[in-house]
Amino acid sequence: MTEESLYGIHAVSAALDSQELLELWVAIERRTDERVAPLLQKAAEQHLPVNEWRSTALGRRLNTDKHQGVGGLLRDFPEQDFETILAQLAGRGFLLVLDGVLDPHNLGACLRSAEAAGVDAVILPKDNACPVNATVRKASAGSASRVPVCTVTNLSRTLSALQESGFWLVGMAGEGAQSLYTLDLKMPLAMVMGGEGKGLRRLTREHCDYLAHIPMMGAIESLNVSVATGICLFEAARQRRSLSPAQRVVGQENWSESARGS
């Protein structure tokens, strides 16, 4: 596996908080910096090795001169198994499916929103999508390690498995027939977002039980995928806030099997 690293005060701090680092790297000239001292303390508490270089050498190691005096070696990303997640949720919960998000900063931002909105797991396709790499983990500010993320080989088959397990699939598309704000999002839910530019792929659309749009004013026709994801997840979170976990089950009155795909 390719060794991955990250850099910058905030990114390293978040990685330490999430226990994502194997080693902390510090520029000798910045060791006494008041922003670096807390990072050294966190590394000591986690018994991590601390390697020191001159700032220029650290820059060569990280391939950037914008490291702010700190970097670190990341642990391998903790991929989750889809079948395990499905069994644990047992037809309950709140999922985010990202169909082909390619930009690592967008993916990282989506993971941050997913954690903040209380998403139980995020599902990504293996092909034609950005993997959870160091850039994503930096942009996610630690959320990539705190929210279960699983990568699946066949997204269509995965969507079918979710439906069979009791989840309802709400796909977001500009031409979606219903407004996001008119849908009942309190059922066992998988919110499905498309990638940049092309949106949802055809097979993904066909699997969705509902296609919805975000009502917008002005001349703007679409939003950045990470912005749209945040809006959708927090609308679902708002609706679901009053539910206990036991209430998020299959068979809610307004979501009978006869309505699926209507």
CSV table of C-alpha atoms in Angstrom, one decimal, residues 10-211:
chain,number,residue,atom,x,y,z
A,10,HIS,CA,-5.4,21.9,11.5
A,11,ALA,CA,-5.1,18.7,9.4
A,12,VAL,CA,-2.6,17.1,11.7
A,13,SER,CA,-4.5,18.1,14.8
A,14,ALA,CA,-7.7,16.5,13.5
A,15,ALA,CA,-5.8,13.4,12.5
A,16,LEU,CA,-4.3,13.1,16.0
A,17,ASP,CA,-7.8,13.6,17.5
A,18,SER,CA,-9.0,10.7,15.4
A,19,GLN,CA,-5.9,8.7,16.1
A,20,GLU,CA,-5.2,8.4,12.4
A,21,LEU,CA,-1.4,9.0,12.6
A,22,LEU,CA,1.4,6.5,12.9
A,23,GLU,CA,4.1,9.2,13.2
A,24,LEU,CA,4.2,12.9,13.8
A,25,TRP,CA,6.7,14.9,11.7
A,26,VAL,CA,7.9,18.3,13.0
A,27,ALA,CA,10.2,21.0,11.5
A,28,ILE,CA,13.0,21.6,14.1
A,29,GLU,CA,12.5,25.4,13.6
A,30,ARG,CA,8.9,25.2,14.6
A,31,ARG,CA,9.1,22.9,17.6
A,32,THR,CA,8.5,25.7,20.1
A,33,ASP,CA,5.7,27.2,18.1
A,34,GLU,CA,2.6,27.6,20.4
A,35,ARG,CA,0.5,25.9,17.8
A,36,VAL,CA,2.9,22.9,17.5
A,37,ALA,CA,3.2,22.3,21.2
A,38,PRO,CA,-0.3,20.8,21.6
A,39,LEU,CA,0.4,18.5,18.7
A,40,LEU,CA,3.5,17.2,20.4
A,41,GLN,CA,1.5,16.7,23.6
A,42,LYS,CA,-1.2,14.7,21.8
A,43,ALA,CA,1.5,12.6,20.1
A,44,ALA,CA,3.1,11.9,23.5
A,45,GLU,CA,-0.2,10.8,24.9
A,46,GLN,CA,-0.7,8.4,22.1
A,47,HIS,CA,2.9,7.1,22.3
A,48,LEU,CA,3.6,8.1,18.7
A,49,PRO,CA,7.1,8.5,17.4
A,50,VAL,CA,8.1,12.1,16.6
A,51,ASN,CA,10.5,12.6,13.8
A,52,GLU,CA,12.2,16.0,13.3
A,53,TRP,CA,13.7,17.5,10.1
A,54,ARG,CA,14.8,20.9,9.0
A,55,SER,CA,11.9,22.8,7.4
A,56,THR,CA,13.3,22.4,3.9
A,57,ALA,CA,13.8,18.7,4.4
A,58,LEU,CA,10.3,18.3,5.7
A,59,GLY,CA,9.1,20.1,2.7
A,60,ARG,CA,10.8,17.6,0.4
A,61,ARG,CA,9.4,14.8,2.4
A,62,LEU,CA,5.8,16.2,2.0
A,63,ASN,CA,6.4,17.6,-1.5
A,64,THR,CA,5.2,21.1,-0.4
A,65,ASP,CA,6.5,24.2,1.3
A,66,LYS,CA,3.1,25.0,2.9
A,67,HIS,CA,3.3,22.4,5.7
A,68,GLN,CA,3.3,24.9,8.5
A,69,GLY,CA,6.1,23.0,10.2
A,70,VAL,CA,4.1,19.8,10.8
A,71,GLY,CA,3.1,16.6,9.0
A,72,GLY,CA,2.5,13.0,9.7
A,73,LEU,CA,2.3,9.5,8.4
A,74,LEU,CA,-1.3,8.2,8.1
A,75,ARG,CA,-2.5,4.8,9.3
A,76,ASP,CA,-4.2,2.7,6.6
A,77,PHE,CA,-7.7,3.8,6.0
A,78,PRO,CA,-10.2,1.6,7.9
A,79,GLU,CA,-12.5,0.3,5.1
A,80,GLN,CA,-15.7,-1.1,6.3
A,81,ASP,CA,-17.5,-4.2,5.0
A,82,PHE,CA,-21.0,-3.5,3.4
A,83,GLU,CA,-22.5,-6.8,4.6
A,84,THR,CA,-21.4,-6.2,8.1
A,85,ILE,CA,-22.8,-2.7,8.1
A,86,LEU,CA,-26.1,-3.9,6.7
A,87,ALA,CA,-26.3,-6.6,9.3
A,88,GLN,CA,-25.6,-4.2,12.1
A,89,LEU,CA,-28.3,-1.7,10.9
A,90,ALA,CA,-30.9,-4.5,10.4
A,91,GLY,CA,-33.1,-2.4,8.2
A,92,ARG,CA,-32.8,0.8,10.3
A,93,GLY,CA,-30.8,3.9,10.0
A,94,PHE,CA,-29.6,6.7,7.8
A,95,LEU,CA,-27.1,6.2,4.9
A,96,LEU,CA,-25.4,8.4,2.4
A,97,VAL,CA,-24.6,6.9,-1.1
A,98,LEU,CA,-22.3,8.9,-3.3
A,99,ASP,CA,-22.5,7.9,-7.0
A,100,GLY,CA,-19.2,8.9,-8.6
A,101,VAL,CA,-17.9,11.9,-6.7
A,102,LEU,CA,-14.5,12.6,-8.2
A,103,ASP,CA,-13.1,15.6,-6.4
A,104,PRO,CA,-11.3,14.7,-3.1
A,105,HIS,CA,-12.2,18.0,-1.5
A,106,ASN,CA,-15.9,17.4,-2.3
A,107,LEU,CA,-15.7,13.9,-0.9
A,108,GLY,CA,-14.0,15.1,2.2
A,109,ALA,CA,-16.7,17.8,2.7
A,110,CYS,CA,-19.4,15.3,2.1
A,111,LEU,CA,-17.9,13.1,4.9
A,112,ARG,CA,-17.9,16.0,7.3
A,113,SER,CA,-21.5,16.7,6.6
A,114,ALA,CA,-22.4,13.0,7.0
A,115,GLU,CA,-20.8,12.9,10.4
A,116,ALA,CA,-22.4,16.2,11.5
A,117,ALA,CA,-25.9,15.0,10.3
A,118,GLY,CA,-25.6,11.7,12.1
A,119,VAL,CA,-25.3,9.4,9.1
A,120,ASP,CA,-24.7,5.8,10.1
A,121,ALA,CA,-22.5,4.9,7.1
A,122,VAL,CA,-21.4,6.2,3.7
A,123,ILE,CA,-21.3,4.0,0.6
A,124,LEU,CA,-19.0,4.7,-2.4
A,125,PRO,CA,-18.6,2.8,-5.7
A,126,LYS,CA,-15.1,1.4,-6.4
A,127,ASP,CA,-14.9,2.6,-10.0
A,128,ASN,CA,-15.3,6.1,-11.4
A,129,ALA,CA,-15.1,7.7,-8.0
A,130,CYS,CA,-12.5,9.2,-5.8
A,131,PRO,CA,-11.0,6.9,-3.2
A,132,VAL,CA,-10.6,8.0,0.4
A,133,ASN,CA,-7.0,9.2,0.1
A,134,ALA,CA,-4.9,11.6,2.1
A,135,THR,CA,-6.5,14.6,0.5
A,136,VAL,CA,-9.9,13.4,1.3
A,137,ARG,CA,-8.9,12.6,4.9
A,138,LYS,CA,-7.5,16.1,5.3
A,139,ALA,CA,-10.6,17.8,3.8
A,140,SER,CA,-12.8,15.6,6.1
A,141,ALA,CA,-11.1,16.9,9.2
A,142,GLY,CA,-11.2,13.4,10.7
A,143,SER,CA,-14.7,12.5,9.7
A,144,ALA,CA,-13.3,9.8,7.3
A,145,SER,CA,-12.2,7.8,10.3
A,146,ARG,CA,-15.2,8.5,12.5
A,147,VAL,CA,-18.0,7.7,10.0
A,148,PRO,CA,-18.0,4.1,8.6
A,149,VAL,CA,-17.2,4.2,4.9
A,150,CYS,CA,-17.5,1.2,2.6
A,151,THR,CA,-16.5,0.9,-1.0
A,152,VAL,CA,-18.6,-1.5,-3.1
A,153,THR,CA,-17.8,-3.1,-6.5
A,154,ASN,CA,-21.4,-3.1,-7.9
A,155,LEU,CA,-23.4,-0.1,-6.8
A,156,SER,CA,-26.6,-1.3,-8.5
A,157,ARG,CA,-26.5,-4.6,-6.6
A,158,THR,CA,-25.8,-2.7,-3.4
A,159,LEU,CA,-28.8,-0.4,-3.9
A,160,SER,CA,-31.0,-3.5,-4.4
A,161,ALA,CA,-29.7,-5.1,-1.2
A,162,LEU,CA,-30.5,-1.9,0.7
A,163,GLN,CA,-34.1,-2.0,-0.6
A,164,GLU,CA,-34.4,-5.7,0.3
A,165,SER,CA,-33.2,-4.8,3.8
A,166,GLY,CA,-35.9,-2.2,4.2
A,167,PHE,CA,-34.2,1.1,3.2
A,168,TRP,CA,-35.8,3.6,0.9
A,169,LEU,CA,-33.7,5.3,-1.7
A,170,VAL,CA,-34.1,9.0,-2.3
A,171,GLY,CA,-32.0,10.2,-5.3
A,172,MET,CA,-31.3,13.9,-5.7
A,173,ALA,CA,-31.7,15.3,-9.3
A,174,GLY,CA,-32.5,18.7,-10.6
A,175,GLU,CA,-35.4,17.3,-12.6
A,176,GLY,CA,-36.7,15.3,-9.6
A,177,ALA,CA,-40.5,15.3,-9.4
A,178,GLN,CA,-40.7,16.2,-5.8
A,179,SER,CA,-39.3,18.8,-3.6
A,180,LEU,CA,-36.9,17.6,-0.9
A,181,TYR,CA,-38.9,19.5,1.6
A,182,THR,CA,-42.2,17.7,0.8
A,183,LEU,CA,-40.8,14.2,1.3
A,184,ASP,CA,-41.1,12.2,4.6
A,185,LEU,CA,-37.4,11.4,5.3
A,186,LYS,CA,-38.1,9.6,8.7
A,187,MET,CA,-38.1,6.1,7.2
A,188,PRO,CA,-35.0,3.9,7.0
A,189,LEU,CA,-33.2,6.1,4.5
A,190,ALA,CA,-30.4,6.0,1.9
A,191,MET,CA,-29.9,9.5,0.5
A,192,VAL,CA,-28.3,9.1,-3.0
A,193,MET,CA,-26.2,11.9,-4.5
A,194,GLY,CA,-24.7,12.1,-7.9
A,195,GLY,CA,-21.2,13.1,-8.9
A,196,GLU,CA,-20.0,16.4,-10.2
A,197,GLY,CA,-21.4,17.4,-13.6
A,198,LYS,CA,-23.2,14.3,-14.7
A,199,GLY,CA,-25.2,13.7,-11.5
A,200,LEU,CA,-26.8,10.3,-10.9
A,201,ARG,CA,-26.0,7.6,-13.4
A,202,ARG,CA,-28.9,5.9,-15.2
A,203,LEU,CA,-28.9,2.6,-13.3
A,204,THR,CA,-28.7,4.5,-10.1
A,205,ARG,CA,-31.7,6.6,-11.0
A,206,GLU,CA,-33.7,3.5,-11.9
A,207,HIS,CA,-33.0,2.0,-8.4
A,208,CYS,CA,-34.2,5.1,-6.5
A,209,ASP,CA,-37.7,5.0,-5.0
A,210,TYR,CA,-38.0,8.7,-5.3
A,211,LEU,CA,-36.2,11.4,-7.3
